[in-house]
Short mmCIF file of C-alpha atoms in Angstrom, two decimals:
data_model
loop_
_atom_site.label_atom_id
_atom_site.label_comp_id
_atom_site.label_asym_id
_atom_site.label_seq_id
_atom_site.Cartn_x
_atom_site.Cartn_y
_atom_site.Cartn_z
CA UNK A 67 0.55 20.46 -54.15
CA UNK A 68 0.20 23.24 -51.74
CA UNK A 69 -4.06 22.05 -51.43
CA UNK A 70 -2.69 18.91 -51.08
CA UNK A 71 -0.16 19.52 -47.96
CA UNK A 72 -2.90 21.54 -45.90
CA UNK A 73 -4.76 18.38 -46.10
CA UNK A 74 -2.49 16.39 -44.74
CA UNK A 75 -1.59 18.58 -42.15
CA UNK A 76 -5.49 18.74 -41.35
CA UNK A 77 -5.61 15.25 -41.19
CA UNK A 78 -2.76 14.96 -38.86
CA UNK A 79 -3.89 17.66 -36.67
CA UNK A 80 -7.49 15.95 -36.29
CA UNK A 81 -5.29 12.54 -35.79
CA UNK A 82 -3.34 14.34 -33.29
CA UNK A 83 -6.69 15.64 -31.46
CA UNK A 84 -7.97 12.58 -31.72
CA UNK A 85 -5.60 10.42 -29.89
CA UNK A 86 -6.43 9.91 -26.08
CA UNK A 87 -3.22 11.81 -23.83
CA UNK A 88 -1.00 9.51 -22.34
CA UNK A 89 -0.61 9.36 -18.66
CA UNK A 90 3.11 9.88 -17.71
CA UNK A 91 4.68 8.23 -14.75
CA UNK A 92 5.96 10.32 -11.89
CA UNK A 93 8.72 8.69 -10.14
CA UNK A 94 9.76 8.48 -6.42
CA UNK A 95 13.02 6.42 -5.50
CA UNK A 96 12.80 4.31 -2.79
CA UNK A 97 16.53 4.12 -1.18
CA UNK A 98 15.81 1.25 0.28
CA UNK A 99 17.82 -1.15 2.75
CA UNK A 100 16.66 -4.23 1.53
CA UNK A 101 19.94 -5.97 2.30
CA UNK A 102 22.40 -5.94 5.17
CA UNK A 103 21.72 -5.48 8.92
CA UNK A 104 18.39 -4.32 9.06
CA UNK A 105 16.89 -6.74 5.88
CA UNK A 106 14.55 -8.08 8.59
CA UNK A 107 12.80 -4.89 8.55
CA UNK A 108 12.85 -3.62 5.03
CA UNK A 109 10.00 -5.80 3.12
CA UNK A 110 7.59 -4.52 5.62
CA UNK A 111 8.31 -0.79 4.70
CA UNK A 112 8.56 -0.91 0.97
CA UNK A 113 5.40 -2.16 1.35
CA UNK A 114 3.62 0.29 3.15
CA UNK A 115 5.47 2.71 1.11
CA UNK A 116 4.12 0.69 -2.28
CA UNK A 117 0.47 0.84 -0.76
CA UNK A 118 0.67 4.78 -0.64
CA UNK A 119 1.59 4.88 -4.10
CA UNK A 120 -1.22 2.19 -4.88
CA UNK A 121 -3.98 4.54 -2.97
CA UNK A 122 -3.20 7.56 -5.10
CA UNK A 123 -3.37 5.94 -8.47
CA UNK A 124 -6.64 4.03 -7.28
CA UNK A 125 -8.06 7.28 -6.81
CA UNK A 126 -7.15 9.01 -10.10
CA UNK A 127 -3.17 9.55 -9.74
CA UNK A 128 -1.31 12.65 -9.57
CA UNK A 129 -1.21 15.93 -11.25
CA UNK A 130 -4.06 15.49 -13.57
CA UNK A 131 -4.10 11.74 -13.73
CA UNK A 132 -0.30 10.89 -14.20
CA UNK A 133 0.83 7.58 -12.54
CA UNK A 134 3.04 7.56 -9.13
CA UNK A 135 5.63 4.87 -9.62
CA UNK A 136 8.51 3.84 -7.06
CA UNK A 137 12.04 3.08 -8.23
CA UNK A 138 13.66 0.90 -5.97
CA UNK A 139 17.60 0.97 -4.95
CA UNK A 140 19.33 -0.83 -2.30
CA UNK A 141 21.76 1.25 -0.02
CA UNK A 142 22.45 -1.93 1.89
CA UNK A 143 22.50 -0.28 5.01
CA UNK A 144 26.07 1.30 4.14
CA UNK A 145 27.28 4.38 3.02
CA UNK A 146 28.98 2.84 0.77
CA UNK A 147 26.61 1.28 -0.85
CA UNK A 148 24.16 4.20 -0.76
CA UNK A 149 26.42 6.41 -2.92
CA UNK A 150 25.85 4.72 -6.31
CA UNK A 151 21.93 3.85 -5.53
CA UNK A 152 21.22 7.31 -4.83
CA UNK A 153 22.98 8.27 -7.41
CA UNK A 154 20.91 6.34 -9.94
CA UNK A 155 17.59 7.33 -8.69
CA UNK A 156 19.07 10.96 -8.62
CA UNK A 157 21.10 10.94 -12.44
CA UNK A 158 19.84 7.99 -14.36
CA UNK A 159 16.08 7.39 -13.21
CA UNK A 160 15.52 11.04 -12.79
CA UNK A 161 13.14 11.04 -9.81
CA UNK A 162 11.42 13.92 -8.40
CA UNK A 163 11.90 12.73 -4.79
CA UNK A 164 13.06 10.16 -2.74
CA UNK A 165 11.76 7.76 -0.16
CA UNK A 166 14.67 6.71 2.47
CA UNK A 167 17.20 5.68 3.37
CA UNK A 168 16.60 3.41 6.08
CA UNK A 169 19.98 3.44 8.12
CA UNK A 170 21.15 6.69 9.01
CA UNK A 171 24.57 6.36 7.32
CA UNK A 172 23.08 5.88 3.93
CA UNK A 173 20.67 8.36 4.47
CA UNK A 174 23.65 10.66 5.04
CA UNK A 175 25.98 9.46 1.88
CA UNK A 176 22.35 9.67 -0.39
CA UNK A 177 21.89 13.50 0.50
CA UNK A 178 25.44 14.35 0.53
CA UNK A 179 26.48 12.56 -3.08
CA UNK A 180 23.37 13.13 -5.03
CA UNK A 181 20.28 13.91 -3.33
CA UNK A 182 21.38 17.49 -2.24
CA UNK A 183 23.42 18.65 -5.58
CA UNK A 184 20.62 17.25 -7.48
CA UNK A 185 17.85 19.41 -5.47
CA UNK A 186 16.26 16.34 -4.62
CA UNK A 187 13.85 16.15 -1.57
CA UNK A 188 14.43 12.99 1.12
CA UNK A 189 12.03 11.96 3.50
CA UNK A 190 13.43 9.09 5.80
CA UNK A 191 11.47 6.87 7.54
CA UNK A 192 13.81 5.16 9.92
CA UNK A 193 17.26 7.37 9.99
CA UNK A 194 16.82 8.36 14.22
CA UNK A 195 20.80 9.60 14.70
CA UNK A 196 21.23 13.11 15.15
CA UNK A 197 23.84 13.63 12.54
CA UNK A 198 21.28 13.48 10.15
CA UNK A 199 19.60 16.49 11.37
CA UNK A 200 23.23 18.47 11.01
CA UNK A 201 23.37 17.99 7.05
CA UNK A 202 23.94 20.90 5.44
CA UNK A 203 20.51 20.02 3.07
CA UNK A 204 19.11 23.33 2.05
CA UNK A 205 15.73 22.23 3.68
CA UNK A 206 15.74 19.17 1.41
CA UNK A 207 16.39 16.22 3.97
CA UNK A 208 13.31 15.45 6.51
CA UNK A 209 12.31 12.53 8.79
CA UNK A 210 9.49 11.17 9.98
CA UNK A 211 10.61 9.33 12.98
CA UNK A 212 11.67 10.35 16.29
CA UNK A 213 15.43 11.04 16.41
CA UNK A 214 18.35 9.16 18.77
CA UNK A 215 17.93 12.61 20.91
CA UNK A 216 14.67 12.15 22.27
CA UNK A 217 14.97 7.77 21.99
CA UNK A 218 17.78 7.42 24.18
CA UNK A 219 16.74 9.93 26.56
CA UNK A 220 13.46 8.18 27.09
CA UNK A 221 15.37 5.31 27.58
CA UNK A 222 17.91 6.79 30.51
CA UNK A 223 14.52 7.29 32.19
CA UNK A 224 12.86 4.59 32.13
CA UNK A 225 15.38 2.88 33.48
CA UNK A 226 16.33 5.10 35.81
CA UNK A 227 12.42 5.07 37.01
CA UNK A 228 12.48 1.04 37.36
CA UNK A 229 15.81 1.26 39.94
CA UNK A 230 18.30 0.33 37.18
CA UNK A 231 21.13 2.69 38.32
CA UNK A 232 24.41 1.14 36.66
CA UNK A 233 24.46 -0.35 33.62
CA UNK A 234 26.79 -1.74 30.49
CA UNK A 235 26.30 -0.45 26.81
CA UNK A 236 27.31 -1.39 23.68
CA UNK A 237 26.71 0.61 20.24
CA UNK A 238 27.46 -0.50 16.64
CA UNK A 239 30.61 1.82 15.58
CA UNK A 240 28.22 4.19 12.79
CA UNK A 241 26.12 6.82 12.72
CA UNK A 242 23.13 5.44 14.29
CA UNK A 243 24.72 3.41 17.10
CA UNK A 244 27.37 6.59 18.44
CA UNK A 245 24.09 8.78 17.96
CA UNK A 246 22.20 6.43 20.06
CA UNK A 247 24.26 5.55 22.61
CA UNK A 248 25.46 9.26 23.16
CA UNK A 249 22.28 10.12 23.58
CA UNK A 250 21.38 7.81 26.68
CA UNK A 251 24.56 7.51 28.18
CA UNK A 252 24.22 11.57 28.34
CA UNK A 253 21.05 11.27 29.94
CA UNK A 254 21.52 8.38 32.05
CA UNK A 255 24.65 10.29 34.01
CA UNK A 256 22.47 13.26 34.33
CA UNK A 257 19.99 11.24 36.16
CA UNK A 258 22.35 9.61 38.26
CA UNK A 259 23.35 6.39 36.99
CA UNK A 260 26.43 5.17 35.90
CA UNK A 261 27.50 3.57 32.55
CA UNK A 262 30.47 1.37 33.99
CA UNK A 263 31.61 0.09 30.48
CA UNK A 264 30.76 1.87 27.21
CA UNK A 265 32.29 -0.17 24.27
CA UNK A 266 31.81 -0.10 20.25
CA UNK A 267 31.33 -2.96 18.38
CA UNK A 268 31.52 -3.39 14.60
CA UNK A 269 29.10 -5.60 12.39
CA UNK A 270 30.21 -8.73 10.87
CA UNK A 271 32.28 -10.40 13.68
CA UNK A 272 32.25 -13.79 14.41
CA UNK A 273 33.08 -13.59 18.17
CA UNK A 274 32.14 -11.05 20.36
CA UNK A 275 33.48 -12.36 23.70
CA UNK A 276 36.12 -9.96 23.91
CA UNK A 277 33.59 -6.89 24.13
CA UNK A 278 30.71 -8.55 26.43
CA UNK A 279 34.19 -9.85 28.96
CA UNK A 280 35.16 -5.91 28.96
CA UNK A 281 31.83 -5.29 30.12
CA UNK A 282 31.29 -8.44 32.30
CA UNK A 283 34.74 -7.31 33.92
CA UNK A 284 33.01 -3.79 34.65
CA UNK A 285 30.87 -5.46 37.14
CA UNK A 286 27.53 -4.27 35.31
CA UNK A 287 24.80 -7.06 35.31
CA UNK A 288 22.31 -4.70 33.13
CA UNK A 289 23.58 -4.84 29.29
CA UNK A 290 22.24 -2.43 27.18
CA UNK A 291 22.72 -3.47 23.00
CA UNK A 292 22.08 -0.70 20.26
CA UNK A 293 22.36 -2.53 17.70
CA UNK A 294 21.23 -4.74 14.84
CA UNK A 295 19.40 -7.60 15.56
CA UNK A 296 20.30 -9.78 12.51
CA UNK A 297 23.84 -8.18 12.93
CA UNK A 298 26.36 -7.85 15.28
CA UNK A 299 23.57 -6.26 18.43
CA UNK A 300 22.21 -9.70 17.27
CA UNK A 301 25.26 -11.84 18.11
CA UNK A 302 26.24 -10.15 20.84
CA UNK A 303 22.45 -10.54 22.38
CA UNK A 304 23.19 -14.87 22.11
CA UNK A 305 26.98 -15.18 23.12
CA UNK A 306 25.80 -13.07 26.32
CA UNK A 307 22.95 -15.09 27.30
CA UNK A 308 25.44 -17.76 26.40
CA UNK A 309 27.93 -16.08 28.95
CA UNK A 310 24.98 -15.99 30.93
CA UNK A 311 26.54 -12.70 32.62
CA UNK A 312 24.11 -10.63 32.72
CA UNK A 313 20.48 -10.24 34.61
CA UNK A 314 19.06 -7.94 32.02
CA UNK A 315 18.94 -6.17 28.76
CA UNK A 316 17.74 -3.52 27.00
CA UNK A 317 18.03 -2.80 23.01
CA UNK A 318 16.46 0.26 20.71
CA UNK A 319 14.41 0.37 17.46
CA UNK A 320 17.79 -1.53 15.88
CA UNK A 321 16.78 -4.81 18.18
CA UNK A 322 13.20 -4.88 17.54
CA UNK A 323 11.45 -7.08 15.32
CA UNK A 324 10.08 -10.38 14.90
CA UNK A 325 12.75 -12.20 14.17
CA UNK A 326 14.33 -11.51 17.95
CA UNK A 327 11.88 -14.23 19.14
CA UNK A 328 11.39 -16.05 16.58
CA UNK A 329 15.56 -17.29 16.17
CA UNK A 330 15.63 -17.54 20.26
CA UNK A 331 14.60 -19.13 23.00
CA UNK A 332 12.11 -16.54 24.60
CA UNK A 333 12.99 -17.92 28.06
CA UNK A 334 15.90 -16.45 27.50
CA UNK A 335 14.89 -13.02 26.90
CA UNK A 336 12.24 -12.84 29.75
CA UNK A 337 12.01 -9.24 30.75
CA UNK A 338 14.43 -7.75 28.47
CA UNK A 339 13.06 -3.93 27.40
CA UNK A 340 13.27 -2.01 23.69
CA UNK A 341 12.18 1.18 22.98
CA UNK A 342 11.10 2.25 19.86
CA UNK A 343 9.57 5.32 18.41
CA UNK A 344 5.26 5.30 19.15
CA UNK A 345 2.41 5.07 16.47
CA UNK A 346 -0.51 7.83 16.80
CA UNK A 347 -3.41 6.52 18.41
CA UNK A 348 -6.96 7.47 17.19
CA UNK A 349 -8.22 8.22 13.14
CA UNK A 350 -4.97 8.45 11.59
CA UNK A 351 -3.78 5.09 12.74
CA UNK A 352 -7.02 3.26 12.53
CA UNK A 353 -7.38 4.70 9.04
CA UNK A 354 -3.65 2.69 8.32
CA UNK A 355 -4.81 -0.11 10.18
CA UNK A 356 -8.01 -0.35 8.09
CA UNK A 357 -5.80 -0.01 4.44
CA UNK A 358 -2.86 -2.67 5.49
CA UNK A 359 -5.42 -4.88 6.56
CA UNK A 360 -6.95 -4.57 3.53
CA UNK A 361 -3.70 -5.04 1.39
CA UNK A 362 -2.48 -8.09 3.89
CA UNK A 363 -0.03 -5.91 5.29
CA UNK A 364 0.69 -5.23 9.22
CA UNK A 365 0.41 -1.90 10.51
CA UNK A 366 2.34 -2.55 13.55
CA UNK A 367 5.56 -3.64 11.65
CA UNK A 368 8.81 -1.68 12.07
CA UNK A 369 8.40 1.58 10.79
CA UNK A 370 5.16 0.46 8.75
CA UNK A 371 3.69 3.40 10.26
CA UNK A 372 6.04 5.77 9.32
CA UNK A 373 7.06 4.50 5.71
CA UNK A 374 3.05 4.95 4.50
CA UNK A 375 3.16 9.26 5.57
CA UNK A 376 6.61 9.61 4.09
CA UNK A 377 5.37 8.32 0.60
CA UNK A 378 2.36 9.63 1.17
CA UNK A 379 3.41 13.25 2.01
CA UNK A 380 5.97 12.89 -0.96
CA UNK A 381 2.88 12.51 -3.17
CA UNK A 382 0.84 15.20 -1.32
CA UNK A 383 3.81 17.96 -2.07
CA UNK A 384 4.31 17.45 -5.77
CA UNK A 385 0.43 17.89 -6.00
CA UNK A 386 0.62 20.45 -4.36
CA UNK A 387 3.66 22.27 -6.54
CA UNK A 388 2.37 21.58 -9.12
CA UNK A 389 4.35 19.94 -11.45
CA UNK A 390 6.44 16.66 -11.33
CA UNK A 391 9.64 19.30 -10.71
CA UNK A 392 12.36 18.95 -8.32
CA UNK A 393 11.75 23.04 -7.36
CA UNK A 394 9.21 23.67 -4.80
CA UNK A 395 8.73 20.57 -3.22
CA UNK A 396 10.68 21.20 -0.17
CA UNK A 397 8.61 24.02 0.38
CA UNK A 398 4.89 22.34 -0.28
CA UNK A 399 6.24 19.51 2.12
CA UNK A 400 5.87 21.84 4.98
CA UNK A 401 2.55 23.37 3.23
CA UNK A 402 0.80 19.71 3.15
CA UNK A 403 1.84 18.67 6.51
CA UNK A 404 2.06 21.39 8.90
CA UNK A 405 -0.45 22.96 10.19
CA UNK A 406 -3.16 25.00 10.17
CA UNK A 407 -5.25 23.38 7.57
CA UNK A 408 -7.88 20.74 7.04
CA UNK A 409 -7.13 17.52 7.90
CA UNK A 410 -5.98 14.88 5.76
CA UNK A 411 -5.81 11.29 6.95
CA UNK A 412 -4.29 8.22 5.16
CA UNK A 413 -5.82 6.99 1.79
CA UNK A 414 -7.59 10.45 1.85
CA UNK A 415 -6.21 11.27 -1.83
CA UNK A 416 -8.90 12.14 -3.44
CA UNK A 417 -10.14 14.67 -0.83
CA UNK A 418 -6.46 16.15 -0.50
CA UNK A 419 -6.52 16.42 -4.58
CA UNK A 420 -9.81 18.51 -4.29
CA UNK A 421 -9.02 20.55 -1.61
CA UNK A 422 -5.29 21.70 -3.05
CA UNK A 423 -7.13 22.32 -6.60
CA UNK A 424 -9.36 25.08 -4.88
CA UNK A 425 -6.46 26.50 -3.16
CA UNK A 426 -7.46 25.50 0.58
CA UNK A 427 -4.47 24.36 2.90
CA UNK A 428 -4.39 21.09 4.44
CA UNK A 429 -2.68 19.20 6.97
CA UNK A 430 -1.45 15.48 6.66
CA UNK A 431 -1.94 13.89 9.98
CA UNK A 432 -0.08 10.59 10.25
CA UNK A 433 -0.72 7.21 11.77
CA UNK A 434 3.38 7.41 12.76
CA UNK A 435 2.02 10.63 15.05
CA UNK A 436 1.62 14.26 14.51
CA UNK A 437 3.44 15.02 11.47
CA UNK A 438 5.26 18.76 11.91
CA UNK A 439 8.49 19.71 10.31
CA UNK A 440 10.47 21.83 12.81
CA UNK A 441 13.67 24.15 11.34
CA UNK A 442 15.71 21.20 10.47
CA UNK A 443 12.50 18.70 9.34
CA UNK A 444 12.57 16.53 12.40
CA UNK A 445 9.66 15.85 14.17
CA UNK A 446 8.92 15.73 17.78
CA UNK A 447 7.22 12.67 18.76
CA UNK A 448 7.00 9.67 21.94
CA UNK A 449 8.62 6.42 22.45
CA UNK A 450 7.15 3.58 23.53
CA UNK A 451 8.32 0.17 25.50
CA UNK A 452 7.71 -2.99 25.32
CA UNK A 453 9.02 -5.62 27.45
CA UNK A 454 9.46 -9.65 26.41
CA UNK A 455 6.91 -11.64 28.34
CA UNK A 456 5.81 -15.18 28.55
CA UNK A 457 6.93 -15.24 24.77
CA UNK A 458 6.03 -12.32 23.65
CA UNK A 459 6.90 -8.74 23.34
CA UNK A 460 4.33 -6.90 24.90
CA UNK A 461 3.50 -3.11 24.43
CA UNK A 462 3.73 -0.94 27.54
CA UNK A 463 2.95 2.31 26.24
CA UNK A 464 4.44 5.19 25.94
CA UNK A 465 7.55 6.11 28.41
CA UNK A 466 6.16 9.04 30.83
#
């Protein structure tokens, strides 16, 4: 009997030896804002997001040939909404880190209800208000994209530069809008102008007369909307040129998009500016531009730029820490894309796997610009402007 169970146990342990090791799947959640104001925007960045994760497991996956998956949860745009996504990528789905949130209130709800009690590293591609850069986050929340602080400063100056010395504004009533609007109106009084009517609006309104009269009454003729374009920045955008009050406009990253042209008359719009945070120029980008071509995708789409080196950096870090474990990945984010170290570009995965493996340090430079985590993981960055003409909105560069 004894003979007899050593065999078996042989047997099994030459079955066991046998049988080829199944890849497991590493999981990133993608809090995503795939309804709500900014829906416009969001196909475009899962996307770019999904093509990260689809360059890594072309070239042999992560962590020894594991599979990088996304898990996908719509925060809606709203903090309420983001509580209970996060919280399912965070407690039921079990994800090592997360991709998003888009809006900057959902980014904030994510990190404070489950992301930061669950030691869970965020990397936002599109959250810009500086509120989000005041989290307490133990070093787990970063961003990608140029914050509301350096946006609507660049703003106050171009307009400043082009004569405009008195203007209206009008900010959606949340994080990003107050963020954004504080931000220029700060700037644009320090430069000399003068903001003659500064009103809130909130989303979901039917009429909007009320607020554009207030600022009509102010005796401004410049109007400038931050926004939603699909939302209420939207409406308020046609029931002005309805009003036909005002000579021109101005609108951030919020108002961007193709869909601001593509629902209007683009006589309308003739000269109106938006800002918006600027890709890198040079390898990095062209490297993007080459892979979204590629996959049918569209490098210059909102935040296209920035959604690819956020997923991609996620991916970098847990390679680089080792395991698929929430502990240490803060840390190798600012190991894989600070520098010094040798130069990583997008798609480069199989170089960055080799080069981590024999211990050398190396530095993630994105197509959204420069990728380096300051103190509070921000990143410094320039805006550029573009400027509707003859139907179209037409890149100006960046703003000086």
């Amino acid at each position: 009997m004894l003979k007899k169970s050593l065999s078996l146990a042989v047997a099994a342990a030459t079955l066991l030896a046998a049988a080829p090791v199944l890849a497991d799947d590493v999981k990133i959640g993608f809090l995503a804002d795939i309804t709500g104001p900014i829906a416009g925007f969001a196909p475009g960045m899962v996307d770019a997001a999904n093509l990260a994760i689809t360059n890594v497991n072309d070239q042999g996956g992560i962590l020894g040939g594991d599979t990088l998956v996304s898990v996908l949860a719509d925060s809606a745009c709203d903090g309420g909404a983001a509580g209970p996504a996060a919280d399912r990528l965070v407690n039921a789905e079990n994800v090592v880190a997360i991709f998003g949130g888009f809006c900057s209130g959902a980014t904030i709800a994510g990190a404070n209800g489950s992301a930061i009690p669950g030691n869970v590293v965020m990397i936002s591609p599109a959250s810009t208000a500086p509120a989000v850069a005041e989290l307490d986050d133990n070093d787990l929340v970063f961003r990608d994209v140029v914050p509301d602080s350096i946006q609507g400063v660049k703003a106050a100056e171009l307009l400043l530069a082009q004569g405009t010395k008195e203007v209206g504004l009008t900010y959606v009533n949340n994080d990003y809008g107050s963020g954004l609007a504080g931000a220029f109106a700060d700037a644009f009084v320090a430069g000399g102008g003068k903001v003659l009517s500064n009103v809130a609006h909130e989303d979901g309104k039917a009429d909007y007369r009320p607020e554009i009269g207030q600022i009509e009454a102010s005796g401004a003729t410049t109007l400038v909307i931050y926004g939603y374009e699909n939302a209420g920045g939207g409406a308020i955008l046609n029931q002005a040129i309805e009003a036909g009050s005002f000579t021109q406009f101005m609108g951030g990253d919020g108002m961007a998009g193709e869909a601001l042209l593509s629902s209007r008359n683009a006589a309308d719009l003739e000269g109106m500016i938006l800002t918006q945070a600027a890709a890198a120029a040079g390898p990095s980008f062209d490297a993007l531009d080459a892979l979204t071509k590629a996959a049918g995708q569209d490098v210059n789409g909102t935040y296209v730029t920035n959604s690819y080196d956020a997923v991609f950096l996620l991916a970098l870090a847990i390679e680089k820490s080792g395991a698929a474990d929430r502990n240490g990945i803060s840390a190798a984010l600012r190991d894989v894309a600070n520098a010094p170290g040798e130069v990583i570009l997008p798609g480069e995965w199989a170089k960055a796997k080799e080069l981590i493996a024999a211990g050398t340090d190396i530095n993630y430079e994105g197509a959204s610009g420069t990728v380096e985590f300051d103190a509070v993981g921000d990143v410094a960055g320039a805006i550029n402007y573009f400027v509707v003409e003859g139907g179209a909105v037409v890149n100006k560069g960046l703003v000086e």
